[in-house]
Amino acid sequence: DRVAEIMAGMSRRQKVGQLFMSRVYGYRAKEPAPGAVRSNEAHLGVADARELFDRFPVGSVVYFAHAGNLQHPEQVARLSNGIQRAALETGTMPVLISTDQEHGIIERLGPPATRFPGSMALGATRDRDLARAAARVTGEDLRAVGIHQDLAPVADVNNDPANPVIGVRSFGSKPGLVSSMTAAQVRGFQDDAQVAATVKHFPGHGDTSIDSHVGLPTIDHSTVTWWELDAPPFEAAIEAGVDVVMTAHVRVPSLDPSGRPATLSRPILTEILRERMGYDGVVMTDSLAMAAIRDRYGDDRAPVLALMAGADIVADPPDLPAAFRGVMTAVENGEIGQERLDRSVERVLRLKERLGLLNDALVDVDAVEAELGTTADLDVARAVGDAAVTVLRDRRSWLPIKSGWNVALTGVRPEGAGALERTLQGADRSLTTGWTGSDPGSMEISKALKLARAADLTIVITEHLGSFPRQRSLVQRLLDSGQQVVVVYAGSPYEASWFASASAQVATYSDVP
């Protein structure tokens, strides 16, 4: 048993290191840019990845755009190889590297990696095969650049339209739909692409109006409601063999009346997830840098409490030296027992073994360009887009847009504007554009109204309507003008509730081209 042999030769410090997932700043593993060095020193107490593993032999690394890790795929592959070499040079195990490639509004790896419009768009397709294919394509892209774990799919049932942190990141508001799509994506990531899937955020983050990045939400579901509404997607993921479950920084009083967030709750992580639901894979926390945890429990104690509750990996501690010191102290004084420590280390190492990291953790940088964005992969993305776009309403049969019509485009200019303009100009249509931006003034609104009066049909594209009253005013004035207007929601489809009078409404769930 290779894992048992490895564990027999590990020091206590090396074992503790396997329980940590850390960020590292910069786009190079060694000698990053001065700004990255300063950030590493401030948060990790080291200058670069080599020093990180020398001082804190962490078992996992997470890539973030704001940490400067993700410039382009070839660079990411070089960074991954550099991190693995730095770990091996310091006597550390090969590293599990992860990132959040949910697609849609949470996307880390850019072109030429294949892009998708996100989970709610996939949910709108109602097609499990497409969901699985999208996960396979994403997993293969990640694996090509040395990333072995995707912090996806989101298994939260989004039953609060005002949810500030989940929304279109969820497959939808129906437990059955979310369950089937979650299970399909787990199989696509793991069975088809050999990348670890991570279902999140257990026990469910879909019914809250507070973002756990800035506060501690409370989910007031009864135990019966939780089992009927929130639990099914996680049960489906467990049945599909999911490698990792990520915790949520939310309180659920019906599951744990102590008031502790799920991340630090033994009743939730051990008694429910492990014992009642039968899950024996890796449990990791959401980022410990989030205010829901950090403001209440401290950088040294939060990871200890999470491990005692049942977590195996503590993710993204904002002060790594304090967190590492806290866990080492808890192990040395017996607060975290040797058996408890070994159980988590074994889960982490068995995951690395399954992913092939114990054999060869390096990737072929020269092959990255050919492996990403293939014709076959882009065909999957187009199929998802075609099946996802939803006509919410078309009372007067304006869609599809008729040949020969003069079409006006206004509102928020989406990332996919160029592709949209090229498409609309086909079939003998003429096109005029007058983008107003997210927060139009009176002059921009007047120009948009003038544009609409000269057109046969006006398409107004919206996004983040709740944050921009003047954008809502633009849409309402277009609807009140008596012109033929199609409202396109390039973000949350819940925003359709603003405009009950609109004759034609379309949801795209994303502004990805």
XYZ file of C-alpha atoms in Angstrom:
513
model
C 0.000 0.000 0.000
C 1.854 3.012 -1.304
C -0.053 5.576 0.754
C 0.603 3.648 3.961
C 4.303 3.468 3.129
C 4.463 7.195 2.472
C 2.649 8.033 5.699
C 4.999 5.802 7.698
C 7.909 7.978 6.596
C 6.268 11.375 7.148
C 7.065 13.696 10.010
C 4.305 15.300 12.050
C 5.007 18.634 10.350
C 4.725 17.079 6.893
C 1.416 15.512 7.829
C 0.037 18.813 9.085
C 1.178 20.424 5.838
C -1.028 18.050 3.814
C -4.073 19.588 5.503
C -3.392 23.076 4.107
C -4.392 24.613 0.798
C -2.554 27.905 0.336
C -2.533 30.640 -2.240
C 0.800 31.828 -3.628
C 1.249 35.182 -5.338
C 2.782 35.723 -8.754
C 2.893 34.056 -12.158
C 6.234 32.326 -11.520
C 7.082 29.793 -8.833
C 10.529 31.279 -8.223
C 11.572 34.921 -8.187
C 8.146 36.435 -8.923
C 7.650 40.159 -9.541
C 8.374 42.512 -6.611
C 4.677 43.106 -5.924
C 4.054 39.366 -5.663
C 7.043 38.992 -3.312
C 5.599 41.674 -1.023
C 2.186 39.931 -1.004
C 3.775 36.550 -0.306
C 5.746 38.010 2.578
C 2.680 39.756 4.008
C 0.313 36.750 3.903
C 2.577 33.696 3.821
C 5.763 34.869 5.461
C 7.838 33.759 2.446
C 9.033 35.257 -0.848
C 8.024 32.555 -3.341
C 6.832 28.961 -3.771
C 10.242 27.467 -3.033
C 10.342 29.196 0.341
C 6.704 28.284 0.950
C 7.331 24.547 0.786
C 10.603 24.863 2.658
C 8.893 26.527 5.611
C 5.297 25.225 5.384
C 5.084 21.916 3.442
C 1.512 22.558 2.280
C -0.251 19.807 0.375
C -2.373 21.973 -1.922
C -2.227 25.299 -3.757
C -5.142 27.324 -5.119
C -4.847 29.716 -8.061
C -6.578 33.112 -8.039
C -6.702 35.830 -10.666
C -6.182 38.514 -7.998
C -3.037 36.671 -6.866
C -1.568 37.129 -10.337
C -1.483 33.387 -11.070
C -3.456 33.305 -14.303
C -2.167 35.244 -17.306
C -2.494 32.699 -20.134
C -2.583 28.882 -20.332
C 1.094 28.302 -21.174
C 2.125 30.520 -18.251
C -0.224 28.607 -15.938
C 1.339 25.318 -17.062
C 4.844 26.684 -16.339
C 3.704 27.909 -12.932
C 2.234 24.486 -12.146
C 5.462 22.737 -13.112
C 7.485 25.255 -11.106
C 5.338 24.664 -8.027
C 5.686 20.881 -8.332
C 9.451 21.122 -8.727
C 9.721 23.483 -5.758
C 7.714 21.042 -3.631
C 9.836 18.055 -4.654
C 13.105 19.941 -4.156
C 12.148 20.658 -0.547
C 11.063 17.083 0.172
C 7.331 17.844 0.058
C 4.779 15.573 -1.596
C 3.472 16.483 -5.080
C 0.961 19.298 -4.757
C -2.787 19.205 -5.442
C -3.443 22.374 -7.493
C -6.954 23.786 -7.754
C -8.918 26.762 -9.015
C -12.530 27.960 -9.411
C -13.419 27.276 -13.043
C -17.206 27.408 -12.682
C -17.573 29.416 -15.921
C -20.002 32.288 -16.329
C -19.269 34.885 -13.645
C -16.599 32.741 -11.922
C -13.906 31.931 -14.449
C -10.156 31.700 -13.845
C -8.660 30.168 -16.997
C -9.265 32.318 -20.069
C -8.914 31.792 -23.821
C -7.873 29.701 -25.622
C -9.469 27.470 -22.980
C -13.072 26.701 -23.930
C -15.586 28.982 -22.236
C -19.128 28.213 -21.113
C -21.931 30.462 -19.842
C -22.120 28.981 -16.342
C -24.247 26.662 -14.258
C -27.684 28.255 -14.563
C -27.308 28.241 -18.345
C -26.488 24.533 -18.154
C -29.531 24.055 -15.930
C -31.664 25.783 -18.551
C -30.631 23.200 -21.136
C -32.132 20.398 -18.987
C -29.532 18.197 -20.708
C -27.371 16.026 -18.448
C -25.235 14.882 -21.374
C -24.319 18.495 -22.189
C -23.547 19.180 -18.521
C -21.251 16.174 -18.425
C -19.590 17.122 -21.715
C -18.968 20.690 -20.485
C -17.335 19.315 -17.316
C -15.180 16.961 -19.380
C -13.974 19.780 -21.633
C -13.262 22.027 -18.642
C -11.487 19.244 -16.787
C -9.284 18.422 -19.756
C -8.352 22.099 -20.117
C -7.423 22.316 -16.435
C -5.467 19.089 -16.493
C -3.469 20.314 -19.503
C -2.139 23.259 -17.462
C -1.385 21.240 -14.330
C -4.584 21.889 -12.351
C -5.998 18.692 -10.842
C -9.011 19.940 -8.903
C -11.862 22.173 -10.011
C -13.707 23.919 -7.204
C -16.963 23.104 -8.987
C -19.786 22.265 -9.535
C -21.996 24.443 -7.348
C -24.588 22.152 -5.741
C -26.539 24.923 -4.011
C -30.260 25.124 -4.786
C -30.771 28.845 -5.415
C -34.270 29.441 -4.058
C -33.683 33.090 -3.085
C -33.827 35.336 -6.184
C -31.993 38.059 -4.227
C -29.089 35.775 -3.277
C -26.002 38.004 -3.605
C -23.354 35.272 -3.812
C -24.884 32.245 -5.616
C -27.550 33.251 -8.172
C -26.533 32.162 -11.680
C -23.701 30.090 -10.181
C -26.420 27.559 -9.288
C -28.054 25.196 -11.787
C -31.447 26.445 -10.600
C -34.105 26.462 -7.902
C -35.398 22.882 -8.209
C -33.630 20.177 -6.169
C -34.208 17.487 -8.802
C -32.675 19.570 -11.583
C -29.691 20.658 -9.466
C -29.137 17.059 -8.373
C -29.093 15.614 -11.890
C -26.815 18.328 -13.278
C -24.450 18.113 -10.292
C -24.080 14.343 -10.645
C -23.520 14.675 -14.404
C -20.752 17.207 -13.897
C -19.072 15.126 -11.189
C -18.883 12.243 -13.666
C -17.627 14.532 -16.435
C -14.824 15.929 -14.298
C -13.758 12.722 -12.620
C -14.601 9.796 -14.885
C -13.955 11.535 -18.200
C -11.215 14.085 -17.443
C -9.515 12.650 -14.347
C -9.887 15.912 -12.442
C -11.278 16.062 -8.903
C -14.728 17.641 -8.684
C -15.615 19.715 -5.620
C -19.302 20.130 -4.806
C -20.081 23.241 -2.822
C -21.210 24.778 -0.516
C -22.330 22.152 2.013
C -24.915 22.153 3.593
C -26.263 24.692 1.073
C -25.843 28.412 0.409
C -28.825 28.985 -1.886
C -31.317 30.606 0.496
C -29.516 33.611 1.904
C -29.453 37.352 1.280
C -26.008 37.723 2.917
C -22.705 37.067 1.151
C -20.446 34.980 3.416
C -17.453 36.880 2.038
C -18.626 39.848 4.114
C -20.921 38.407 6.813
C -22.241 35.205 8.386
C -25.557 34.111 6.827
C -28.190 32.052 8.611
C -30.268 29.424 6.788
C -33.599 29.087 8.599
C -34.717 25.844 6.948
C -36.233 23.212 9.206
C -34.556 19.818 9.274
C -37.312 18.415 7.032
C -36.947 21.266 4.552
C -33.175 20.877 4.489
C -33.364 17.165 3.656
C -35.955 17.850 0.931
C -34.432 20.996 -0.591
C -30.705 21.359 0.128
C -29.457 17.826 0.702
C -30.466 16.059 -2.566
C -27.723 17.558 -4.813
C -25.043 16.575 -2.297
C -26.543 13.110 -1.978
C -26.474 12.787 -5.771
C -22.842 13.909 -5.840
C -21.890 11.379 -3.178
C -23.648 8.633 -5.136
C -21.667 9.721 -8.219
C -18.428 9.315 -6.227
C -17.455 12.953 -5.776
C -13.868 13.424 -4.603
C -14.285 16.594 -2.528
C -17.072 18.398 -0.650
C -16.522 22.069 0.218
C -18.138 23.541 3.317
C -20.202 26.720 3.578
C -19.667 29.515 6.077
C -23.370 29.526 7.010
C -25.298 28.859 10.196
C -28.119 26.319 10.036
C -29.729 26.280 13.497
C -31.922 23.262 12.739
C -28.792 21.192 12.030
C -26.572 22.718 14.703
C -28.208 24.972 17.308
C -24.811 26.050 18.701
C -24.620 28.937 16.232
C -21.330 27.794 14.712
C -21.026 28.008 10.924
C -21.092 24.687 9.074
C -17.354 24.914 8.380
C -16.703 24.607 12.121
C -19.646 22.343 13.009
C -19.069 18.733 14.026
C -22.833 17.972 13.952
C -22.964 19.088 10.292
C -19.646 17.822 8.914
C -19.235 14.615 10.917
C -22.642 13.531 12.196
C -24.612 14.463 9.060
C -22.182 14.466 6.114
C -19.940 11.609 7.244
C -22.211 9.416 9.342
C -25.744 9.929 8.024
C -24.918 10.610 4.358
C -22.063 8.104 4.276
C -19.448 10.360 2.707
C -15.815 9.301 3.217
C -14.031 11.494 0.683
C -12.121 14.713 1.267
C -13.893 17.582 3.015
C -12.365 21.012 2.497
C -13.353 24.396 3.841
C -14.283 27.406 1.816
C -11.688 30.171 2.038
C -10.799 30.981 5.635
C -10.058 34.523 4.491
C -13.800 35.219 4.242
C -15.254 37.537 6.864
C -17.878 35.014 8.037
C -15.064 33.001 9.628
C -12.121 35.350 10.045
C -13.960 38.091 11.935
C -15.232 35.674 14.587
C -12.693 32.932 15.164
C -9.188 34.208 14.399
C -6.563 33.074 11.934
C -4.934 30.612 14.343
C -8.073 28.948 15.767
C -10.370 28.732 12.727
C -8.357 25.957 11.012
C -8.130 23.977 14.265
C -11.890 24.176 14.786
C -12.535 23.193 11.158
C -10.336 20.098 11.436
C -11.933 19.109 14.720
C -15.367 19.474 13.084
C -14.436 17.027 10.322
C -12.641 18.943 7.566
C -9.552 17.415 5.927
C -8.215 20.486 4.093
C -8.304 24.055 5.405
C -8.327 26.383 2.417
C -6.721 29.743 1.853
C -5.816 30.845 5.392
C -5.206 34.613 5.251
C -2.269 34.384 7.687
C -0.554 31.081 6.888
C 2.114 31.258 9.628
C -0.539 31.810 12.310
C -2.790 29.061 10.907
C 0.033 26.537 10.587
C 1.298 27.330 14.081
C -2.229 26.936 15.477
C -2.716 23.473 13.962
C 0.788 22.292 14.942
C 0.127 23.364 18.524
C -3.240 21.567 18.548
C -1.587 18.372 17.295
C 1.311 18.591 19.725
C -0.918 19.122 22.774
C -3.359 16.384 21.743
C -6.311 18.646 20.944
C -6.173 17.056 17.468
C -5.298 13.405 18.084
C -2.835 11.379 16.011
C -5.567 9.087 14.690
C -7.670 12.089 13.625
C -4.644 13.651 11.894
C -3.751 10.428 10.079
C -7.303 9.895 8.873
C -7.321 13.253 7.050
C -3.797 12.852 5.684
C -4.726 9.449 4.286
C -7.800 10.867 2.513
C -5.694 13.625 0.922
C -2.959 11.225 -0.203
C -5.422 8.713 -1.611
C -6.969 11.498 -3.683
C -3.522 12.427 -5.000
C -2.889 8.763 -5.764
C -6.174 8.483 -7.698
C -5.295 11.559 -9.727
C -1.870 10.142 -10.612
C 0.068 12.847 -8.790
C 2.222 10.360 -6.924
C 3.610 9.125 -10.269
C 4.141 12.271 -12.352
C 2.822 15.717 -11.511
C 4.412 17.641 -14.427
C 2.682 18.662 -17.660
C 3.905 19.252 -21.215
C 3.915 23.032 -21.666
C 4.517 22.725 -25.416
C 1.301 20.718 -25.840
C -0.995 23.223 -24.127
C -1.846 25.308 -27.188
C -2.937 22.262 -29.186
C -5.003 20.784 -26.347
C -7.098 23.856 -25.517
C -9.958 25.294 -27.553
C -10.162 22.452 -30.063
C -12.891 22.417 -32.682
C -14.628 19.563 -30.885
C -14.537 21.455 -27.579
C -15.937 24.627 -29.144
C -18.733 22.550 -30.658
C -19.726 21.527 -27.123
C -19.725 25.177 -26.047
C -21.920 26.159 -29.008
C -24.325 23.341 -28.224
C -24.613 24.557 -24.640
C -25.207 28.124 -25.787
C -27.860 27.110 -28.309
C -29.710 24.988 -25.776
C -29.367 27.446 -22.889
C -30.658 30.758 -24.279
C -34.241 31.013 -23.064
C -37.123 32.944 -24.581
C -38.999 33.868 -21.419
C -41.741 35.648 -23.336
C -42.567 36.495 -26.959
C -46.179 37.667 -26.967
C -46.100 39.244 -30.423
C -43.905 36.722 -32.271
C -41.001 39.101 -32.885
C -38.538 36.240 -32.539
C -36.693 35.002 -34.529
C -35.913 38.491 -35.846
C -37.244 38.856 -39.357
C -35.054 39.226 -42.413
C -34.830 42.790 -43.695
C -35.563 44.448 -40.348
C -33.583 47.408 -39.087
C -32.370 46.362 -35.638
C -31.079 48.679 -32.912
C -28.777 47.484 -30.107
C -28.538 49.404 -26.835
C -28.037 48.981 -23.114
C -25.038 47.359 -21.432
C -22.385 46.346 -23.943
C -21.717 42.680 -23.177
C -18.406 40.925 -23.591
C -19.971 39.001 -26.450
C -21.113 42.190 -28.249
C -18.938 41.585 -31.297
C -20.302 38.096 -31.851
C -23.859 39.364 -31.342
C -23.414 42.191 -33.852
C -21.995 39.860 -36.501
C -24.897 37.462 -36.068
C -27.573 40.158 -36.247
C -26.114 41.627 -39.415
C -26.821 38.386 -41.284
C -29.966 37.604 -43.265
C -30.248 41.075 -44.824
C -30.780 42.868 -41.526
C -29.356 46.322 -40.945
C -27.912 47.134 -37.544
C -27.316 50.290 -35.551
C -25.699 50.380 -32.103
C -25.939 52.870 -29.298
C -24.542 51.300 -26.155
C -25.369 53.228 -22.990
C -23.301 51.366 -20.386
C -24.493 50.130 -17.008
C -25.446 53.529 -15.566
C -26.774 55.744 -18.386
C -27.386 59.435 -17.939
C -30.263 61.414 -19.456
C -28.309 62.104 -22.640
C -27.570 58.390 -23.232
C -31.204 57.488 -22.543
C -32.423 60.128 -25.018
C -30.075 58.826 -27.702
C -31.299 55.267 -27.105
C -34.936 56.373 -27.477
C -34.106 58.141 -30.733
C -32.342 55.028 -31.967
C -35.395 52.903 -31.112
C -37.808 55.179 -32.979
C -35.789 54.728 -36.181
C -35.645 50.909 -35.886
C -38.065 48.084 -36.567
C -36.912 46.301 -33.420
C -34.746 47.349 -30.480
C -32.735 44.933 -28.351
C -31.774 46.312 -24.951
C -29.229 44.274 -22.987
C -29.220 44.448 -19.203
C -26.993 43.298 -16.359
C -26.975 44.013 -12.598
C -30.247 45.913 -12.762
C -30.609 45.963 -8.985
C -27.487 48.082 -8.658
C -28.299 50.590 -11.420
C -31.659 52.417 -11.159
C -30.911 54.488 -14.275
C -30.405 51.287 -16.286
C -33.891 50.211 -15.165
C -35.175 53.634 -16.182
C -33.684 53.191 -19.669
C -35.474 49.877 -20.158
C -38.795 51.163 -18.826
C -38.737 54.237 -21.034
C -38.019 52.068 -24.066
C -40.952 49.827 -23.152
C -43.202 52.876 -22.615
C -42.214 54.370 -26.001
C -44.524 52.061 -27.942
C -41.650 50.642 -29.996
C -40.934 46.947 -30.487
C -38.454 46.130 -27.728
C -36.784 42.864 -26.711
C -35.198 42.871 -23.240
C -32.199 40.544 -22.944
C -30.970 39.609 -19.468
C -27.247 38.929 -19.817
C -26.924 38.156 -16.108
C -29.569 36.948 -13.700
C -32.883 35.859 -15.245
C -34.570 36.845 -11.975
C -34.242 40.441 -13.190
C -37.156 39.788 -15.555
C -39.411 40.546 -12.574
C -38.623 44.246 -13.050
C -40.490 44.433 -16.359
C -43.814 42.596 -16.359
C -44.990 44.765 -19.263
C -42.248 43.617 -21.652
C -43.696 41.721 -24.607
C -40.434 39.953 -25.399
C -37.803 38.830 -22.887
C -34.746 36.605 -23.360
C -32.362 35.169 -20.735
C -28.765 34.319 -21.630
C -27.479 33.908 -18.014
C -24.066 35.258 -19.048
C -22.389 37.669 -21.446
C -19.785 35.142 -22.597
C -19.513 35.385 -26.412
